Coordinates of C-alpha atoms and ligand atoms in Angstrom, one line a residue:
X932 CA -10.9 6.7 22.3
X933 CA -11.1 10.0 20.6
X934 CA -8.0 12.0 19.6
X935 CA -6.6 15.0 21.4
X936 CA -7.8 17.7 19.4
X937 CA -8.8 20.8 21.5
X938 CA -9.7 23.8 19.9
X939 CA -7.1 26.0 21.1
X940 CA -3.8 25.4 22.5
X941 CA -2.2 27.3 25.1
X942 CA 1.5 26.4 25.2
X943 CA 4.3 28.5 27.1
X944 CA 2.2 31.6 27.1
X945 CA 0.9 31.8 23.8
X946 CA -2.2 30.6 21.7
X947 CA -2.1 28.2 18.9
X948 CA -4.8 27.2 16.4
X949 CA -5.8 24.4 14.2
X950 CA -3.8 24.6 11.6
X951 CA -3.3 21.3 9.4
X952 CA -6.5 18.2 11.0
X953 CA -5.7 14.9 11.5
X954 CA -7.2 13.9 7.9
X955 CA -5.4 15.8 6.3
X956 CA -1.9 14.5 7.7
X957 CA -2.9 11.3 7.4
X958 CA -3.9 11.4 4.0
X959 CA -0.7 13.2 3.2
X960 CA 1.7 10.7 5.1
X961 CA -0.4 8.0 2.8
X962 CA 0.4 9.4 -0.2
X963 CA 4.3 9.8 0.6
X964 CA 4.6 6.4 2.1
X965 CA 3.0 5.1 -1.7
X966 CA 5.6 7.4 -3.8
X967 CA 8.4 6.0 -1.3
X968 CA 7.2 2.7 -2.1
X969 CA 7.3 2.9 -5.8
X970 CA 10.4 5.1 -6.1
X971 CA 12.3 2.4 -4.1
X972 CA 11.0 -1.0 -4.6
X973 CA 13.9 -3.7 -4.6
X974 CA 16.7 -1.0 -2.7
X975 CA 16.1 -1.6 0.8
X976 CA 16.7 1.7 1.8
X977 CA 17.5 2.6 5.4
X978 CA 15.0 5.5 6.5
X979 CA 16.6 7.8 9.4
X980 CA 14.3 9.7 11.7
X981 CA 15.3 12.9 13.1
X982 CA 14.5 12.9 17.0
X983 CA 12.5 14.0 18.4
X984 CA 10.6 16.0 16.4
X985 CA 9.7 13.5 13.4
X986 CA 8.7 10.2 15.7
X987 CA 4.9 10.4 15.0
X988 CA 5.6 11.5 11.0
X989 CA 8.5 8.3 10.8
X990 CA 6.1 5.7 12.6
X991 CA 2.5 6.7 10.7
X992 CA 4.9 7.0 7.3
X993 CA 6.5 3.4 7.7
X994 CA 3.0 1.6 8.3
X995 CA 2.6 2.9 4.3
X996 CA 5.8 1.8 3.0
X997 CA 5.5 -1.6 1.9
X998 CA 8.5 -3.3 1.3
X999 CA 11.7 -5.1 3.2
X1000 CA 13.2 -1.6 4.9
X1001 CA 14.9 -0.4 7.8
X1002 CA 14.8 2.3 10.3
X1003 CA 17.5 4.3 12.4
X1004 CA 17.6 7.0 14.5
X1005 CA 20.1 10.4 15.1
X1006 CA 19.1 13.9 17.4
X1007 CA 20.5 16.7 16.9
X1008 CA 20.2 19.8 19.8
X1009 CA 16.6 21.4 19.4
X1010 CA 15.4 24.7 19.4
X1011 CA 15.5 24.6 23.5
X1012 CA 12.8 26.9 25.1
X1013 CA 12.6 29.3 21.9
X1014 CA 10.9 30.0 18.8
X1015 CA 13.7 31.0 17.0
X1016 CA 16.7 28.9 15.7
X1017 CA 19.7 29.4 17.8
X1018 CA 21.7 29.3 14.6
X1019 CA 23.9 26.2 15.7
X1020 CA 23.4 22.2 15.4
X1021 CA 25.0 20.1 17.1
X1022 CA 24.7 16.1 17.2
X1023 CA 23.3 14.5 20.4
X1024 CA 23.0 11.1 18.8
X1025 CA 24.5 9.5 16.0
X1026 CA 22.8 6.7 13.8
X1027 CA 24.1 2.7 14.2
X1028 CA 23.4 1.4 11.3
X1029 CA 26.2 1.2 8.6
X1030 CA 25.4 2.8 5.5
X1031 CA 27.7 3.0 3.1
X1032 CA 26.8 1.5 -0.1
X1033 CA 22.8 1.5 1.1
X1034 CA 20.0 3.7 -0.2
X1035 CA 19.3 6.3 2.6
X1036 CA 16.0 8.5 3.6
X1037 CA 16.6 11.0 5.9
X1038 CA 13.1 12.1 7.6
X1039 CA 12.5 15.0 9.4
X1040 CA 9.6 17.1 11.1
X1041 CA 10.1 20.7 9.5
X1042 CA 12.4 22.3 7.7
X1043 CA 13.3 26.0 8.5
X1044 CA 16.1 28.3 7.6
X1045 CA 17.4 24.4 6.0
X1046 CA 20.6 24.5 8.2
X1047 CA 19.6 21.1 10.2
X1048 CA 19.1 19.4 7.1
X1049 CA 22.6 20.9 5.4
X1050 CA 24.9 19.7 8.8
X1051 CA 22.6 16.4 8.1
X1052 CA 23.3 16.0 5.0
X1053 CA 26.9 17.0 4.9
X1054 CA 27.8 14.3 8.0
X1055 CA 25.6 11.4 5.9
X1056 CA 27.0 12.0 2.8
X1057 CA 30.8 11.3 4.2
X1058 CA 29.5 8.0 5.0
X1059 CA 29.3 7.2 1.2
X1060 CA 25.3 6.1 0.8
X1061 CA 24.6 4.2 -1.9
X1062 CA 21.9 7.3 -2.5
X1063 CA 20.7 10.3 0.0
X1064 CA 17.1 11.7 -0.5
X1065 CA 15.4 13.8 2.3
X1066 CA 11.5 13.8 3.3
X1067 CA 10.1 16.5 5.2
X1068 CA 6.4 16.3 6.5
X1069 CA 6.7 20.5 6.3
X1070 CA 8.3 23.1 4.8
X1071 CA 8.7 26.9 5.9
X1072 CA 9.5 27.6 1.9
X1073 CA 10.0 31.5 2.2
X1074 CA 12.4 31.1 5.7
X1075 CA 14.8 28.8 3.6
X1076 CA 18.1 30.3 3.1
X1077 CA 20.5 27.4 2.9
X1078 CA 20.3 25.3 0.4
X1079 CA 19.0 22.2 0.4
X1080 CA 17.7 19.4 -1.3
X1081 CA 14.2 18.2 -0.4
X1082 CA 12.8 15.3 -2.3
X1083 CA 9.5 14.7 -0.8
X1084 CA 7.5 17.3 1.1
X1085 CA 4.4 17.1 2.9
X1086 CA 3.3 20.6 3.0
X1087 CA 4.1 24.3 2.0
X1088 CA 3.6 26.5 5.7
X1089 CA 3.8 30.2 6.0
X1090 CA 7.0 31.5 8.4
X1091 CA 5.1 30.7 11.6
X1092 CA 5.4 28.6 14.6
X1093 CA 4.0 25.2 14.3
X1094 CA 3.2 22.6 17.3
X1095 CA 1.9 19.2 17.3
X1096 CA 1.8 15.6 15.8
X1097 CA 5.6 15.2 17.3
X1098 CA 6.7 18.7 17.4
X1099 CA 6.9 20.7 20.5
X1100 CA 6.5 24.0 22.1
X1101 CA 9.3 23.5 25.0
X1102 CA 8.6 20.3 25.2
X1103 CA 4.7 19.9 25.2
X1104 CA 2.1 19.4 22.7
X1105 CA 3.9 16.5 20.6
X1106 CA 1.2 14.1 21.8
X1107 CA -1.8 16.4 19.6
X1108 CA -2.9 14.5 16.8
X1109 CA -2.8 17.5 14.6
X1110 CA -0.9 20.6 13.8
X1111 CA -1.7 23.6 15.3
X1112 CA -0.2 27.1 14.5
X1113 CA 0.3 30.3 16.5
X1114 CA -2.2 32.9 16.6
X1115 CA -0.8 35.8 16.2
Ligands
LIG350 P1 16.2 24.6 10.7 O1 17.5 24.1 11.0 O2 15.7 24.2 9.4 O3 16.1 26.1 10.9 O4 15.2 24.1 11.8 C1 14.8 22.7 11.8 C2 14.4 22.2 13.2 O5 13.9 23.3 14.0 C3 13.3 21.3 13.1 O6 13.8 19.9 13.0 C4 12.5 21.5 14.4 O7 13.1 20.7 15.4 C5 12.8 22.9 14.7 N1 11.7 23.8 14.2 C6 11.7 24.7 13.1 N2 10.5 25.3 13.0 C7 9.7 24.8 13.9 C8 8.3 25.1 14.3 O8 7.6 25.9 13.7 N3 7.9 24.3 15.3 C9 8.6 23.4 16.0 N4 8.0 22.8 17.0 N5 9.9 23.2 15.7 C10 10.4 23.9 14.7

């Protein structure tokens, strides 16, 4: 079965290229699940997805990390129908596994304006890990104005809205198998 690839995208109204091919994801999450590999051999860190956004990154990242691990989950409130941050996070799901004391990976889809990953990391660290480090398959470097530590990054994108490989526009496109962008 080939993957769903289409040329164009129309999602909510509005047209969105090919932005970042299957390939080249792949090839990316390989070489991220190696460095995790090496940087935490012997640690059995605990890697948290961010739902839902980051499902598709978490699960083709963990089938290159090869050692004993373990994987949670938490969602926070999405972007709803919009483009545009509504400026507040709020948690709809907290994690289960107990982590004080363990080495802890938080993993999420894109970072923006950075103020998921701050409330993140702020409610994480009071659970006193053993060690915090963030991954995020993209960054939206120039839109970052909180400040915020990202260990392992994927890719550098421009300020512009991205669908695909597990992120969505209202919802749809999370099942295309690559990244598309909106043409403006
Ligand atoms: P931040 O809190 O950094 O402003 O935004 C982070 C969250 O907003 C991400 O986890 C993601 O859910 C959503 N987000 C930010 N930019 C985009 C984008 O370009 N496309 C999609 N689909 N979601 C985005």
């Amino acid at each position: 079965m080939s993957p769903y690839t289409p040329a164009t995208i129309e999602c909510n109204g509005e047209t969105f290229k090919p932005y970042l091919s299957e390939n080249q994801l792949q090839e990316r999450v390989k070489e991220l699940g190696a460095q995790l590999t090496r940087d935490y051999e012997d640690k059995r860190p605990i890697f948290i997805g961010v739902l839902n956004g980051a499902y598709i990154f978490l699960s083709d990242l963990m089938r290159h990390v090869q050692m004993p691990c373990e994987v949670d989950f938490l969602k926070l409130s999405s972007y709803g129908d919009e483009k545009v941050s509504s400026g507040q996070v709020t948690s709809l799901k907290e994690i289960d596994a107990d982590i004080k004391g363990r080495h802890v990976v938080l993993v999420e889809d894109i970072v923006d304006t950075g103020l998921s990953m701050k409330y993140l990391l702020e409610q994480l660290r009071t659970k006193e890990p053993a060690s915090l480090a963030t991954v995020s398959l993209l960054h939206k470097k120039d839109a970052t104005h909180y400040d915020v530590q990202l260990d392992y990054v994927g890719f550098k994108i421009p300020t512009l809205f991205v669908l695909g490989y597990g992120l969505d526009y209202a919802q749809e496109g999370r099942n295309l198998a690559q990244i598309y962008i909106l043409d403006e």
